[in-house]
mmCIF file with all atom_site columns, C-alpha atoms and ligand atoms in Angstrom:
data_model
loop_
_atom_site.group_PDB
_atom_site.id
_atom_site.type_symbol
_atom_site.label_atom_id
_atom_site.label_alt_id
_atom_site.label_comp_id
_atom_site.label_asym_id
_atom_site.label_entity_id
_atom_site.label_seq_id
_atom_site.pdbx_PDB_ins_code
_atom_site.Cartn_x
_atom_site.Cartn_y
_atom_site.Cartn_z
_atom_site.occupancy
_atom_site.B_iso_or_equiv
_atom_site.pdbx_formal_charge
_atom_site.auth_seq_id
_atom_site.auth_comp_id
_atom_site.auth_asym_id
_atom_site.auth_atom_id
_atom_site.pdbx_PDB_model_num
ATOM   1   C  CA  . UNK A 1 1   ? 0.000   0.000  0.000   1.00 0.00 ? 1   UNK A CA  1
ATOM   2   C  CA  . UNK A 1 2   ? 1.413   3.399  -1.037  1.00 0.00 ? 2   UNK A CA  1
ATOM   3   C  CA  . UNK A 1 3   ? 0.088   6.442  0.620   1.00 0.00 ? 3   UNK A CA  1
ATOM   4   C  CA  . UNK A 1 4   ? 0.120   8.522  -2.286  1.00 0.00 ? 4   UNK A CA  1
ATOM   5   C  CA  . UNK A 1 5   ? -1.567  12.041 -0.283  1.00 0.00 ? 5   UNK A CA  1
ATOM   6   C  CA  . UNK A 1 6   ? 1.640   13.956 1.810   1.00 0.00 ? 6   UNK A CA  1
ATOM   7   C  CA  . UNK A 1 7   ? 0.971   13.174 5.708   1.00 0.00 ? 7   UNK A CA  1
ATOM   8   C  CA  . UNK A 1 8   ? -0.154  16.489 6.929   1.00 0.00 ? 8   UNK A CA  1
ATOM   9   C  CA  . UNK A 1 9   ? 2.790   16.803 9.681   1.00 0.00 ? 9   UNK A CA  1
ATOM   10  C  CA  . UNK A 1 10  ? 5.456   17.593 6.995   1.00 0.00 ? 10  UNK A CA  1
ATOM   11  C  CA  . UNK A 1 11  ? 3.682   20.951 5.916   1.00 0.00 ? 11  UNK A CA  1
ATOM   12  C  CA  . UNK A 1 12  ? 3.463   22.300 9.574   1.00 0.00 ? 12  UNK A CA  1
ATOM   13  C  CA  . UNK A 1 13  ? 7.400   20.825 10.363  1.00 0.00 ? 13  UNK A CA  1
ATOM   14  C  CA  . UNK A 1 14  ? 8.370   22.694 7.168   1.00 0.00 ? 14  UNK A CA  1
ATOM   15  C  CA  . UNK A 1 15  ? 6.060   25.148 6.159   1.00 0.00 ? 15  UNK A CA  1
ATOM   16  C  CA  . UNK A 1 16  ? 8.794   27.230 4.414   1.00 0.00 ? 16  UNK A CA  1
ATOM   17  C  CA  . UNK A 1 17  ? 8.636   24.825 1.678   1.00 0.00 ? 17  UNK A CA  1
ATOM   18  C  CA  . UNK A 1 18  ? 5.437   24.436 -0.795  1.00 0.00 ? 18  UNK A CA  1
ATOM   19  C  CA  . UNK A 1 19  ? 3.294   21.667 -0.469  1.00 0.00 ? 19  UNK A CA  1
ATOM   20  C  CA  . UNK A 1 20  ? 0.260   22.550 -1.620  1.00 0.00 ? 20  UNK A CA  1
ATOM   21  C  CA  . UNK A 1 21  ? -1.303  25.784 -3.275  1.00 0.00 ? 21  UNK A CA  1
ATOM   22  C  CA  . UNK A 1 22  ? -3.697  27.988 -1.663  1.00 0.00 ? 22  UNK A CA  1
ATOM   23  C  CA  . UNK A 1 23  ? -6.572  28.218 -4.141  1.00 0.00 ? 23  UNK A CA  1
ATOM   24  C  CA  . UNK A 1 24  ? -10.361 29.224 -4.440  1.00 0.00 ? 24  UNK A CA  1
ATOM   25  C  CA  . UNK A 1 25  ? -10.414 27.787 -7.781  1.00 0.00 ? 25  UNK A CA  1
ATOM   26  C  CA  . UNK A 1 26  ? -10.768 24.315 -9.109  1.00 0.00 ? 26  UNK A CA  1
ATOM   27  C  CA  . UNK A 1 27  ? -7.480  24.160 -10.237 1.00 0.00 ? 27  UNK A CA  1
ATOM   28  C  CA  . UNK A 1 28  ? -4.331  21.789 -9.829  1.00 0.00 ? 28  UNK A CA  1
ATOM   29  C  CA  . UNK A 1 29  ? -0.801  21.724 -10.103 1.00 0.00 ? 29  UNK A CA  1
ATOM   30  C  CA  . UNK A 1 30  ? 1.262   19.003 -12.512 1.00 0.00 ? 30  UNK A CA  1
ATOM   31  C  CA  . UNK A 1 31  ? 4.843   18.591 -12.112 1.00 0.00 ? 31  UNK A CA  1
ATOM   32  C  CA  . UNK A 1 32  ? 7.028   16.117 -13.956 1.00 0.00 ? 32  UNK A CA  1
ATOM   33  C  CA  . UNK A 1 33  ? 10.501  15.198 -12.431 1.00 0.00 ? 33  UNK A CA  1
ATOM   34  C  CA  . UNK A 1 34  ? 13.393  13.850 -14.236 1.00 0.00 ? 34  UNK A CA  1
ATOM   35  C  CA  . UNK A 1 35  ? 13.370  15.221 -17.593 1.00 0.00 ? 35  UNK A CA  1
ATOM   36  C  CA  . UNK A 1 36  ? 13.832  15.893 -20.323 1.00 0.00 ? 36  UNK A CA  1
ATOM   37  C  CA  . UNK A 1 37  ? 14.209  12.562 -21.762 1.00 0.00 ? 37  UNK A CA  1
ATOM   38  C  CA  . UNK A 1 38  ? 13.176  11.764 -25.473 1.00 0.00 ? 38  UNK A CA  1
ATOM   39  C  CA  . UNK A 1 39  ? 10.070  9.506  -25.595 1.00 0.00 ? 39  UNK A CA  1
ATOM   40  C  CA  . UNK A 1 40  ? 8.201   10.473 -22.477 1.00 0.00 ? 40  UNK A CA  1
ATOM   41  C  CA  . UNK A 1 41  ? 8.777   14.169 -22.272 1.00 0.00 ? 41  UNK A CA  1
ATOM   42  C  CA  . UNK A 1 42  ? 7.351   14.359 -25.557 1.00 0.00 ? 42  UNK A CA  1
ATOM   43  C  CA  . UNK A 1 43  ? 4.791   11.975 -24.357 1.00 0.00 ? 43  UNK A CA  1
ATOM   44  C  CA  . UNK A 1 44  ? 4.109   14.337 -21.594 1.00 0.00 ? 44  UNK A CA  1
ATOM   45  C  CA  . UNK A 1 45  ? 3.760   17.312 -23.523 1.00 0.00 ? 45  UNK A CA  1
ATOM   46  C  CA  . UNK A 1 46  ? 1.327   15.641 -26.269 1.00 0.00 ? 46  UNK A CA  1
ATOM   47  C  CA  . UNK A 1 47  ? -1.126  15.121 -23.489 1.00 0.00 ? 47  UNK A CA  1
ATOM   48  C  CA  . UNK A 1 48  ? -1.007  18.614 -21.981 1.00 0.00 ? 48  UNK A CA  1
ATOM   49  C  CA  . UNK A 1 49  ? -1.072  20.122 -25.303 1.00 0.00 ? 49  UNK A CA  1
ATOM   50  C  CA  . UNK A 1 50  ? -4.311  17.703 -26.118 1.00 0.00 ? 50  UNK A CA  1
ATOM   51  C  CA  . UNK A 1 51  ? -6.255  18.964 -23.349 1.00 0.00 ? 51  UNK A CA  1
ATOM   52  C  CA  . UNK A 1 52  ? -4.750  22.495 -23.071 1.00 0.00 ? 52  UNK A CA  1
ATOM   53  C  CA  . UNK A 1 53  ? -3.393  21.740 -19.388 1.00 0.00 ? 53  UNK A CA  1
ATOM   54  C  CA  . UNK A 1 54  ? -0.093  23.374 -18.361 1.00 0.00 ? 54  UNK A CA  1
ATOM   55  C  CA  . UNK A 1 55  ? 2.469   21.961 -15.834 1.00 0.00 ? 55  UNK A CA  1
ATOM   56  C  CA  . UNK A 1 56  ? 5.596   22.301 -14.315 1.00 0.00 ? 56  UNK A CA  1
ATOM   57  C  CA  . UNK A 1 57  ? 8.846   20.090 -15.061 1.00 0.00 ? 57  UNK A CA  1
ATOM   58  C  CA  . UNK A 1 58  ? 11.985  19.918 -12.396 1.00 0.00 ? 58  UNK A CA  1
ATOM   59  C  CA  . UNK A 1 59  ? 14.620  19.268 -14.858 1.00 0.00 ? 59  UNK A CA  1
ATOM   60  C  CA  . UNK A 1 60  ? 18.065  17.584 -14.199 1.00 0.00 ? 60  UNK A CA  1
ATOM   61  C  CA  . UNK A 1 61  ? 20.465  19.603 -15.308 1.00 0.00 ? 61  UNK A CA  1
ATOM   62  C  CA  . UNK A 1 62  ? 22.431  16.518 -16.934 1.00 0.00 ? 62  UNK A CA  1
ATOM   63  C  CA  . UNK A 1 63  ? 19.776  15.512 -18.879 1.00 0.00 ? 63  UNK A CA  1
ATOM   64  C  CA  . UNK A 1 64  ? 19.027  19.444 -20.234 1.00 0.00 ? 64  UNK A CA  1
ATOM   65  C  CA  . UNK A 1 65  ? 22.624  19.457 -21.315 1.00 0.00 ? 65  UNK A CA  1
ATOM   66  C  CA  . UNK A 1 66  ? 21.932  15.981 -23.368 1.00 0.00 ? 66  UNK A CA  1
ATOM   67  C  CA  . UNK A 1 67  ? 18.722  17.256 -24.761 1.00 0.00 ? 67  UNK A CA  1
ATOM   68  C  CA  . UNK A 1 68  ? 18.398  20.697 -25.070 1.00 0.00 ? 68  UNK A CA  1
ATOM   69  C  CA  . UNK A 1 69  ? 15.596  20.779 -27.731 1.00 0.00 ? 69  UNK A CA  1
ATOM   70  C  CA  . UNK A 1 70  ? 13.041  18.862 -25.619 1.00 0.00 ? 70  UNK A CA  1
ATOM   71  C  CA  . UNK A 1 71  ? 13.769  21.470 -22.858 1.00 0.00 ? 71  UNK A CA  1
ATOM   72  C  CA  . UNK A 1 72  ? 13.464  24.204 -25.505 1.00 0.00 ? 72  UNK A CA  1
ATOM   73  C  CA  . UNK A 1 73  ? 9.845   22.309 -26.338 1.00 0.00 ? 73  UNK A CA  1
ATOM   74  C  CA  . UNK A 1 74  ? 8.970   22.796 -22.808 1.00 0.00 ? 74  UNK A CA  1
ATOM   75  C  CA  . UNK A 1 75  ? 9.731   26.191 -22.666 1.00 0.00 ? 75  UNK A CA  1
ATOM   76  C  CA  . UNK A 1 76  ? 8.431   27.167 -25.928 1.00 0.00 ? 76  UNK A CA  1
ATOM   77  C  CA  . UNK A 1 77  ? 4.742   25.267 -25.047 1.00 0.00 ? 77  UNK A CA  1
ATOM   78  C  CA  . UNK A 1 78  ? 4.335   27.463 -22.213 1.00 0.00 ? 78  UNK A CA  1
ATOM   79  C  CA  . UNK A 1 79  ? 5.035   25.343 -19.133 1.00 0.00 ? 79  UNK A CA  1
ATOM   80  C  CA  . UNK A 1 80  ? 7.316   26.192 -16.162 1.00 0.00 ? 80  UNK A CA  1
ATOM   81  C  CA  . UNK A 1 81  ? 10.610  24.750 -15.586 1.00 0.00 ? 81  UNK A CA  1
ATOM   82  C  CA  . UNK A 1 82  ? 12.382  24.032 -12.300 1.00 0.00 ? 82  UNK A CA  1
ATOM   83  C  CA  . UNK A 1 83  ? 15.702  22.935 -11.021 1.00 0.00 ? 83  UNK A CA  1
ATOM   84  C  CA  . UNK A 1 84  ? 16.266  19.510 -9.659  1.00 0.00 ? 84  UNK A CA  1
ATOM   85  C  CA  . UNK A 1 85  ? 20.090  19.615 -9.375  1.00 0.00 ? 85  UNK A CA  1
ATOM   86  C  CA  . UNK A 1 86  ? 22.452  18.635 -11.842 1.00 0.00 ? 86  UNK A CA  1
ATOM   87  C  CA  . UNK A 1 87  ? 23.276  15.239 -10.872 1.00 0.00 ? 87  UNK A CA  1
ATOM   88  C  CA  . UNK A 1 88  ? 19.942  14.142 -9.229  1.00 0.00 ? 88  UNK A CA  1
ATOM   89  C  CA  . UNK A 1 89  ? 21.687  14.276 -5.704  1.00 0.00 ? 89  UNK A CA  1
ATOM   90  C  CA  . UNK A 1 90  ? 20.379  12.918 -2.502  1.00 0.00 ? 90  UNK A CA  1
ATOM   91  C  CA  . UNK A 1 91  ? 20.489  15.865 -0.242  1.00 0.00 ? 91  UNK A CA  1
ATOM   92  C  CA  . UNK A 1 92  ? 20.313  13.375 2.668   1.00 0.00 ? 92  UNK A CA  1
ATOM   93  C  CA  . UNK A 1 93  ? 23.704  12.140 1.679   1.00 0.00 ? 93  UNK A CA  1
ATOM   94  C  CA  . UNK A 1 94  ? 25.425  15.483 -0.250  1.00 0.00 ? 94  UNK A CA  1
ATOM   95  C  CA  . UNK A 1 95  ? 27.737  18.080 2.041   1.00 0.00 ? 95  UNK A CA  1
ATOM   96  C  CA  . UNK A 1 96  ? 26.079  21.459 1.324   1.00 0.00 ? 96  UNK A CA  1
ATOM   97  C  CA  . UNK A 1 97  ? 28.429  23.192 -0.276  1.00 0.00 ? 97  UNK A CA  1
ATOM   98  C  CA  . UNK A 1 98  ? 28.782  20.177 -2.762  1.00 0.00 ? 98  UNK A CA  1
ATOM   99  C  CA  . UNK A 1 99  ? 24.268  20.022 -3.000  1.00 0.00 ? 99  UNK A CA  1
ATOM   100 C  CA  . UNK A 1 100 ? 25.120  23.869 -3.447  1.00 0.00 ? 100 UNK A CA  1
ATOM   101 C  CA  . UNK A 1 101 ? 26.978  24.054 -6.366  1.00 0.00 ? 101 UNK A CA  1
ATOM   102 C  CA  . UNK A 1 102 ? 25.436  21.202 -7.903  1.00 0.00 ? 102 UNK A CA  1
ATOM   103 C  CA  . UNK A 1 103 ? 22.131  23.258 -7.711  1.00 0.00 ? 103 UNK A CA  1
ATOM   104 C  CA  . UNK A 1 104 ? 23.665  25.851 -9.627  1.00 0.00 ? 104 UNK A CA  1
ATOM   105 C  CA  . UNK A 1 105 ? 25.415  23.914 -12.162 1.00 0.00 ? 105 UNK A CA  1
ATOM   106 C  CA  . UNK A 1 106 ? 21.838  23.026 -13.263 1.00 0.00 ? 106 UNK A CA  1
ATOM   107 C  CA  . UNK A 1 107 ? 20.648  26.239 -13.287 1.00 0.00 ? 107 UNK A CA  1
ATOM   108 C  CA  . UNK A 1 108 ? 24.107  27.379 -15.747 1.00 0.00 ? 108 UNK A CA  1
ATOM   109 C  CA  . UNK A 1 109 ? 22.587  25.125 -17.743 1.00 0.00 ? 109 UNK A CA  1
ATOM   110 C  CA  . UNK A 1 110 ? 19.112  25.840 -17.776 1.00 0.00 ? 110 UNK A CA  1
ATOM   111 C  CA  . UNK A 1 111 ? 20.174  29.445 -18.257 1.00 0.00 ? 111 UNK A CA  1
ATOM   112 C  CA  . UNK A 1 112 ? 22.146  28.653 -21.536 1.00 0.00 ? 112 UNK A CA  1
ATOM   113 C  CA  . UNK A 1 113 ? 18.704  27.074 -23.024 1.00 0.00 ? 113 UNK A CA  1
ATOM   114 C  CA  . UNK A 1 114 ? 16.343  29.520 -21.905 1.00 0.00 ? 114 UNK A CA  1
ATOM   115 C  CA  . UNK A 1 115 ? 14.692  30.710 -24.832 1.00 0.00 ? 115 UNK A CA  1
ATOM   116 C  CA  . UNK A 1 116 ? 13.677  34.821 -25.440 1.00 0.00 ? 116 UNK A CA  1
ATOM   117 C  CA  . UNK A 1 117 ? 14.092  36.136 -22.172 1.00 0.00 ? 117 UNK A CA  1
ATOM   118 C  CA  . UNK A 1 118 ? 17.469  35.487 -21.479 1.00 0.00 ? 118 UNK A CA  1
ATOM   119 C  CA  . UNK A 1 119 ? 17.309  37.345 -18.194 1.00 0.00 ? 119 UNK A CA  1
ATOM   120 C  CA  . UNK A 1 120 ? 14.429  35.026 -16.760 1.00 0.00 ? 120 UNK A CA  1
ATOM   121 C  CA  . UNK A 1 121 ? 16.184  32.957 -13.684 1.00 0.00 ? 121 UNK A CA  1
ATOM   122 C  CA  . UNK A 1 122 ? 14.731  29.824 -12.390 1.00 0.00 ? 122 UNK A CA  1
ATOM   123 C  CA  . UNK A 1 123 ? 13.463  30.377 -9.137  1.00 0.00 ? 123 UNK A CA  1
ATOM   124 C  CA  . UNK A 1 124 ? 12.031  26.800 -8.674  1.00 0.00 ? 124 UNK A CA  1
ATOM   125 C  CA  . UNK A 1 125 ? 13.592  24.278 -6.748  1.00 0.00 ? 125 UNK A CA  1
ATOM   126 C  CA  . UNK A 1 126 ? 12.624  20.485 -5.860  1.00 0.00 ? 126 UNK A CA  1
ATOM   127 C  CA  . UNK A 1 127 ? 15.099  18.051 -3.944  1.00 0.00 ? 127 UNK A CA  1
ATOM   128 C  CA  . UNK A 1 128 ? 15.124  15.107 -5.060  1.00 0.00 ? 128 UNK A CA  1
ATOM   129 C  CA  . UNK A 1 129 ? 13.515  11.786 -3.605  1.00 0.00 ? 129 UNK A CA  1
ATOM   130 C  CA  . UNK A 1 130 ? 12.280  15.109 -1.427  1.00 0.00 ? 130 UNK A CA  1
ATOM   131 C  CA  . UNK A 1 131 ? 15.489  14.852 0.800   1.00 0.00 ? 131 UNK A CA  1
ATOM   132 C  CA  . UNK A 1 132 ? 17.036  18.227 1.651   1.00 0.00 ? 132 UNK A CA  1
ATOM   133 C  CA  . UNK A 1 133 ? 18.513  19.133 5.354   1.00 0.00 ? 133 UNK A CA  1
ATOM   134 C  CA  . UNK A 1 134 ? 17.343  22.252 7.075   1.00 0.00 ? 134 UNK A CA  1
ATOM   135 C  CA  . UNK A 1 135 ? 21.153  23.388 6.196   1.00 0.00 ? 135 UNK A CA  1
ATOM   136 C  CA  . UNK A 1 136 ? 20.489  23.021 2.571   1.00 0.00 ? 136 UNK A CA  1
ATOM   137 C  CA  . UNK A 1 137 ? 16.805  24.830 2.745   1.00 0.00 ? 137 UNK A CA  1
ATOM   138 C  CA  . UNK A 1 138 ? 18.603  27.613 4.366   1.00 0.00 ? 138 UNK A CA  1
ATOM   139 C  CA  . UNK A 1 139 ? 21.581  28.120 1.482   1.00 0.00 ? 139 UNK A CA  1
ATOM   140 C  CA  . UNK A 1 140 ? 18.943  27.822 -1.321  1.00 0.00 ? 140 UNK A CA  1
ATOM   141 C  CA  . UNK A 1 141 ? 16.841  30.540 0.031   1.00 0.00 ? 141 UNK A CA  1
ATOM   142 C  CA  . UNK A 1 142 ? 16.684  32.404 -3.067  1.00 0.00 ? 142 UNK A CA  1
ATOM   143 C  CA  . UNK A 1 143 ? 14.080  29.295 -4.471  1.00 0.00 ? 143 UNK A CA  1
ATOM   144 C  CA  . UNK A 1 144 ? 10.889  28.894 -4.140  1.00 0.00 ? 144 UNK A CA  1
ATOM   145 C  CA  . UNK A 1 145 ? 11.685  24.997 -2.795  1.00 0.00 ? 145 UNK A CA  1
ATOM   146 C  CA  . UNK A 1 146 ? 8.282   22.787 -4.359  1.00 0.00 ? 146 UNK A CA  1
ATOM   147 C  CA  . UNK A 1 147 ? 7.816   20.016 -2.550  1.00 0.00 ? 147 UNK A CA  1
ATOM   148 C  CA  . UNK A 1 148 ? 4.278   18.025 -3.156  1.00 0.00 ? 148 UNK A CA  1
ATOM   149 C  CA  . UNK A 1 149 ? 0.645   16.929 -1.878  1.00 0.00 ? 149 UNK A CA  1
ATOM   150 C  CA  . UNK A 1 150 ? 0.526   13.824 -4.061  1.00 0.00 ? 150 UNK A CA  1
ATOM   151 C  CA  . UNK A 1 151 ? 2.688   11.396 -5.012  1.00 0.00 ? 151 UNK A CA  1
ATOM   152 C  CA  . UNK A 1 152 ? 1.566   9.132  -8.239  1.00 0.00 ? 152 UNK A CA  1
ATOM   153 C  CA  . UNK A 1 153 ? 4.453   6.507  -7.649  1.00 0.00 ? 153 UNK A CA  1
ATOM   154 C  CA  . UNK A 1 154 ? 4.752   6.187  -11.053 1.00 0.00 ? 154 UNK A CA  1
ATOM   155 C  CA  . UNK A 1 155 ? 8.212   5.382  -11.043 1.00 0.00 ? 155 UNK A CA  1
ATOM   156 C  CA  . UNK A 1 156 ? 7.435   2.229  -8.386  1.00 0.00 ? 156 UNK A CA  1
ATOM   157 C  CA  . UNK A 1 157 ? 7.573   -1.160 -10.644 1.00 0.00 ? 157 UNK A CA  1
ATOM   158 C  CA  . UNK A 1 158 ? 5.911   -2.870 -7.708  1.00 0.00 ? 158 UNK A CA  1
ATOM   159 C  CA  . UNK A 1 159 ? 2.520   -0.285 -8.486  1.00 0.00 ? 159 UNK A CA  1
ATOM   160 C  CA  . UNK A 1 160 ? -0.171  -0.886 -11.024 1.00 0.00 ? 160 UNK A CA  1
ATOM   161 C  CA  . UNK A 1 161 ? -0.684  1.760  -13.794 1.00 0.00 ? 161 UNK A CA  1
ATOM   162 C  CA  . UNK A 1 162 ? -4.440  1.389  -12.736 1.00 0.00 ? 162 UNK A CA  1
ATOM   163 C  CA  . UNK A 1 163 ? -3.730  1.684  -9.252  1.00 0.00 ? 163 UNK A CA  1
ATOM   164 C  CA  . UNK A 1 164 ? -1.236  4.788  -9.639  1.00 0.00 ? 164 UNK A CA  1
ATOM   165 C  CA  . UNK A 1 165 ? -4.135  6.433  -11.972 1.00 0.00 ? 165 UNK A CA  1
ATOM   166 C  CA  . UNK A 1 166 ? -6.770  5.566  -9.053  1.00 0.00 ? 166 UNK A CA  1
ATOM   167 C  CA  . UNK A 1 167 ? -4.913  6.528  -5.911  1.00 0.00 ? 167 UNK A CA  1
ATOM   168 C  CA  . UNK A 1 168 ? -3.678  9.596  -7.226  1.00 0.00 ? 168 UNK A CA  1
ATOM   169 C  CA  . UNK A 1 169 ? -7.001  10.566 -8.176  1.00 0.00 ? 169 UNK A CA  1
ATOM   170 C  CA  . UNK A 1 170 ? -8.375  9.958  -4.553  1.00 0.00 ? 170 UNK A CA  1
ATOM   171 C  CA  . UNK A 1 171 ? -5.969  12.156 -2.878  1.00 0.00 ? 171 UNK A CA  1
ATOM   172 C  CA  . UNK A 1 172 ? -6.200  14.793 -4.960  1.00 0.00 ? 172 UNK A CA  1
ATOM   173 C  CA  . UNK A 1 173 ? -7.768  18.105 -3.992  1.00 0.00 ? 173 UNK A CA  1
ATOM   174 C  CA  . UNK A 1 174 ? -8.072  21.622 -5.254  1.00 0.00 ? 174 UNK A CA  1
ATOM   175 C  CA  . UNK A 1 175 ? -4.705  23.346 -5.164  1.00 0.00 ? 175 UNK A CA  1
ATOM   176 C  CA  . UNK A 1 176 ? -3.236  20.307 -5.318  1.00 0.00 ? 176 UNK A CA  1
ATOM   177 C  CA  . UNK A 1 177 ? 0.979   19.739 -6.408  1.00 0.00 ? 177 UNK A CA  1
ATOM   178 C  CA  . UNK A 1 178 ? 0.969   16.176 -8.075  1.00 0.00 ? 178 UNK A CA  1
ATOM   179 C  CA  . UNK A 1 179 ? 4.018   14.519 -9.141  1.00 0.00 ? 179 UNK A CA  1
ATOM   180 C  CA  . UNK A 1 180 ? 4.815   12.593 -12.044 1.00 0.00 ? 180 UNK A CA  1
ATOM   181 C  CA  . UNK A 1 181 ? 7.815   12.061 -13.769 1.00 0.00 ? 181 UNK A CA  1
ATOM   182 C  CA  . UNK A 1 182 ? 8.927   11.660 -17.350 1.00 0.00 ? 182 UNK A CA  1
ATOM   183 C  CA  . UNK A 1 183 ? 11.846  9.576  -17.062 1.00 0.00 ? 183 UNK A CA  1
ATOM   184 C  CA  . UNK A 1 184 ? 12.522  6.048  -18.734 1.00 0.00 ? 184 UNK A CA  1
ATOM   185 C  CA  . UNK A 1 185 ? 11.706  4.169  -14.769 1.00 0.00 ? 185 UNK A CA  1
ATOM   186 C  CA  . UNK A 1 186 ? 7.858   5.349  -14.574 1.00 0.00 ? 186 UNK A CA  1
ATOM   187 C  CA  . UNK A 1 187 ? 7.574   5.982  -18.778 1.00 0.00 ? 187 UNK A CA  1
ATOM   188 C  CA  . UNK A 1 188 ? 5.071   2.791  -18.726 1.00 0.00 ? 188 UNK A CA  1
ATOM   189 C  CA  . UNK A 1 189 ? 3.213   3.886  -15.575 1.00 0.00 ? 189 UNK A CA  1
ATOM   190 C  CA  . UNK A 1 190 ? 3.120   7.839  -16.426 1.00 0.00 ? 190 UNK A CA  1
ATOM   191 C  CA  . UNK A 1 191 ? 2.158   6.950  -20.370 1.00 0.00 ? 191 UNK A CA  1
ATOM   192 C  CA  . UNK A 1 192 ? -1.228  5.193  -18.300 1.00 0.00 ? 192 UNK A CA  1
ATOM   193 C  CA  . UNK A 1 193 ? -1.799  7.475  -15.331 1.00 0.00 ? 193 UNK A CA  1
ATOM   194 C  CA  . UNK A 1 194 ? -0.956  11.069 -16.737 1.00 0.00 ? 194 UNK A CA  1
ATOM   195 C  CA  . UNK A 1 195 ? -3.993  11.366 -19.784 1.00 0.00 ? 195 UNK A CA  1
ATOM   196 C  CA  . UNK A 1 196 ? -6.533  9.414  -17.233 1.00 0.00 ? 196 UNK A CA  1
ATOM   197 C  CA  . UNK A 1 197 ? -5.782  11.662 -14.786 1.00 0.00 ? 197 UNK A CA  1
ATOM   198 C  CA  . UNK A 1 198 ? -5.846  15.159 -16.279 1.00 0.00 ? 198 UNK A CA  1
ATOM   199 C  CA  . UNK A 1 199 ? -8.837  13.645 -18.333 1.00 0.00 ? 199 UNK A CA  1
ATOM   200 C  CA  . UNK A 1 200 ? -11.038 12.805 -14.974 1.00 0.00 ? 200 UNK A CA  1
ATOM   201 C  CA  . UNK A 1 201 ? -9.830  16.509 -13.774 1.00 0.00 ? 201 UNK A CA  1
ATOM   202 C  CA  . UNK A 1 202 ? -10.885 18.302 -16.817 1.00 0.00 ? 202 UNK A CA  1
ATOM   203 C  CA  . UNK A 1 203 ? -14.455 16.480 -17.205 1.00 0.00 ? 203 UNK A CA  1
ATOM   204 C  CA  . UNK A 1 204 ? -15.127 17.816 -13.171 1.00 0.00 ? 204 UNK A CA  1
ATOM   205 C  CA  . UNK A 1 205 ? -14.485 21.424 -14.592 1.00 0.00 ? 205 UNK A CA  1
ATOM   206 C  CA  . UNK A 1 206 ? -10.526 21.420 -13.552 1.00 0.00 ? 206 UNK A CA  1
ATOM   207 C  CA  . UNK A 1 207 ? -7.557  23.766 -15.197 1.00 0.00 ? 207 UNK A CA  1
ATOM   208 C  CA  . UNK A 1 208 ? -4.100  22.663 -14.655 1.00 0.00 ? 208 UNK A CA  1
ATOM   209 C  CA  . UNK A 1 209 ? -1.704  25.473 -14.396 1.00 0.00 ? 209 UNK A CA  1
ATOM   210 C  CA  . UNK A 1 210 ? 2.137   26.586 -13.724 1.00 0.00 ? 210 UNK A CA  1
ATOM   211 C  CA  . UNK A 1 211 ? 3.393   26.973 -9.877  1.00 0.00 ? 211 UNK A CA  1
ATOM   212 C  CA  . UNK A 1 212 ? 3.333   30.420 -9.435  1.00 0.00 ? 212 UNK A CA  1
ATOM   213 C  CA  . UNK A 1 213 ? 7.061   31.805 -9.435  1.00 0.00 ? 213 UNK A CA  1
HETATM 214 ZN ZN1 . ZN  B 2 .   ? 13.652  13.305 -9.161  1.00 0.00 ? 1   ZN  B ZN1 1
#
């Protein structure tokens, strides 16, 4: 059993970070991790263009640097991008000064591949696997640090695709940050989950838009 919906003690130990937005409105918040990667990027970004939904993606910075044009694509389709360190580092595990610079090797990169506004800085951050010290929150203070209210587990062999497209249905709510991810581990799950789920959202009068900067 997965528990797909964020336990509601993490927001109040670190309510600095993002977990969920404060909205009025029906609307909900996509984010794909991991990318770009040819095949389910471009998935991705198929389906939101289909049903007009935009999203954010956390990029590694290694993978931007191996395909820039699918991070131009993302750019140029009018979704948000965010940093997710260069090397996909465990923050758990990475000195800060090393998590540090990492951090802002991605966003060198990310800058180099911005399209038109040149002078547009990323100002999103996620950790990855969500692990980041109190430390590490502290020196990346300039970000707006995303975390998440609901977790597909896409990426989790051991899950379904039906059950991924179910559960995260059930625990999501307006305002909502949802994470999928389009990298080659969850491509089978994500190809299921992702058009099921932002079609069940938009039939019950949903929009899917960009974290606010
Ligand atoms: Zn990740």
């Amino acid at each position: 059993m997965f528990i797909h919906r964020t336990p509601f003690f993490l927001p109040w130990l670190y309510s600095n970070l993002v977990w969920r937005i404060r909205t009025e409105r029906k609307e909900l918040f996509l984010t794909l991790d991991d990318g770009p990667v040819p095949g389910p990027t471009e998935f991705a970004l198929d389906v939101l263009r289909k049903y007009r939904a935009r999203a954010t993606f956390f990029c590694i910075g290694d993978n931007v640097q191996k395909h820039p044009d699918v991070f131009k694509r993302i750019l140029q389709e009018g979704h948000a991008v965010g940093n997710h360190t260069f090397n996909h580092l465990n923050g758990w595990e990475t000195p800060k000064a090393e998590y540090v610079e990492n951090t802002t090797l991605c966003d060198a990169v990310m800058d180099e591949h911005q399209t038109g506004n040149k002078t547009k800085k990323v100002v999103l951050f996620r950790p990855p696997y969500g692990r980041i010290t109190r430390a590490q929150i502290k020196a990346l203070s300039a970000y707006n640090i995303i975390m998440w209210d609901v977790l597909s587990f896409d990426y989790t062999e051991s899950i379904s695709a039906e059950a991924c497209l179910k559960n995260s249905i059930k625990a999501t709510r307006p305002g909502s940050v949802i994470v999928f991810h389009d990298s080659l581990k969850a491509e089978k799950n994500m190809r299921y989950a992702l058009p099921r789920f932002i079609e069940h959202f938009t039939e019950k009068g949903y929009s899917f838009n960009i974290i606010p900067q």
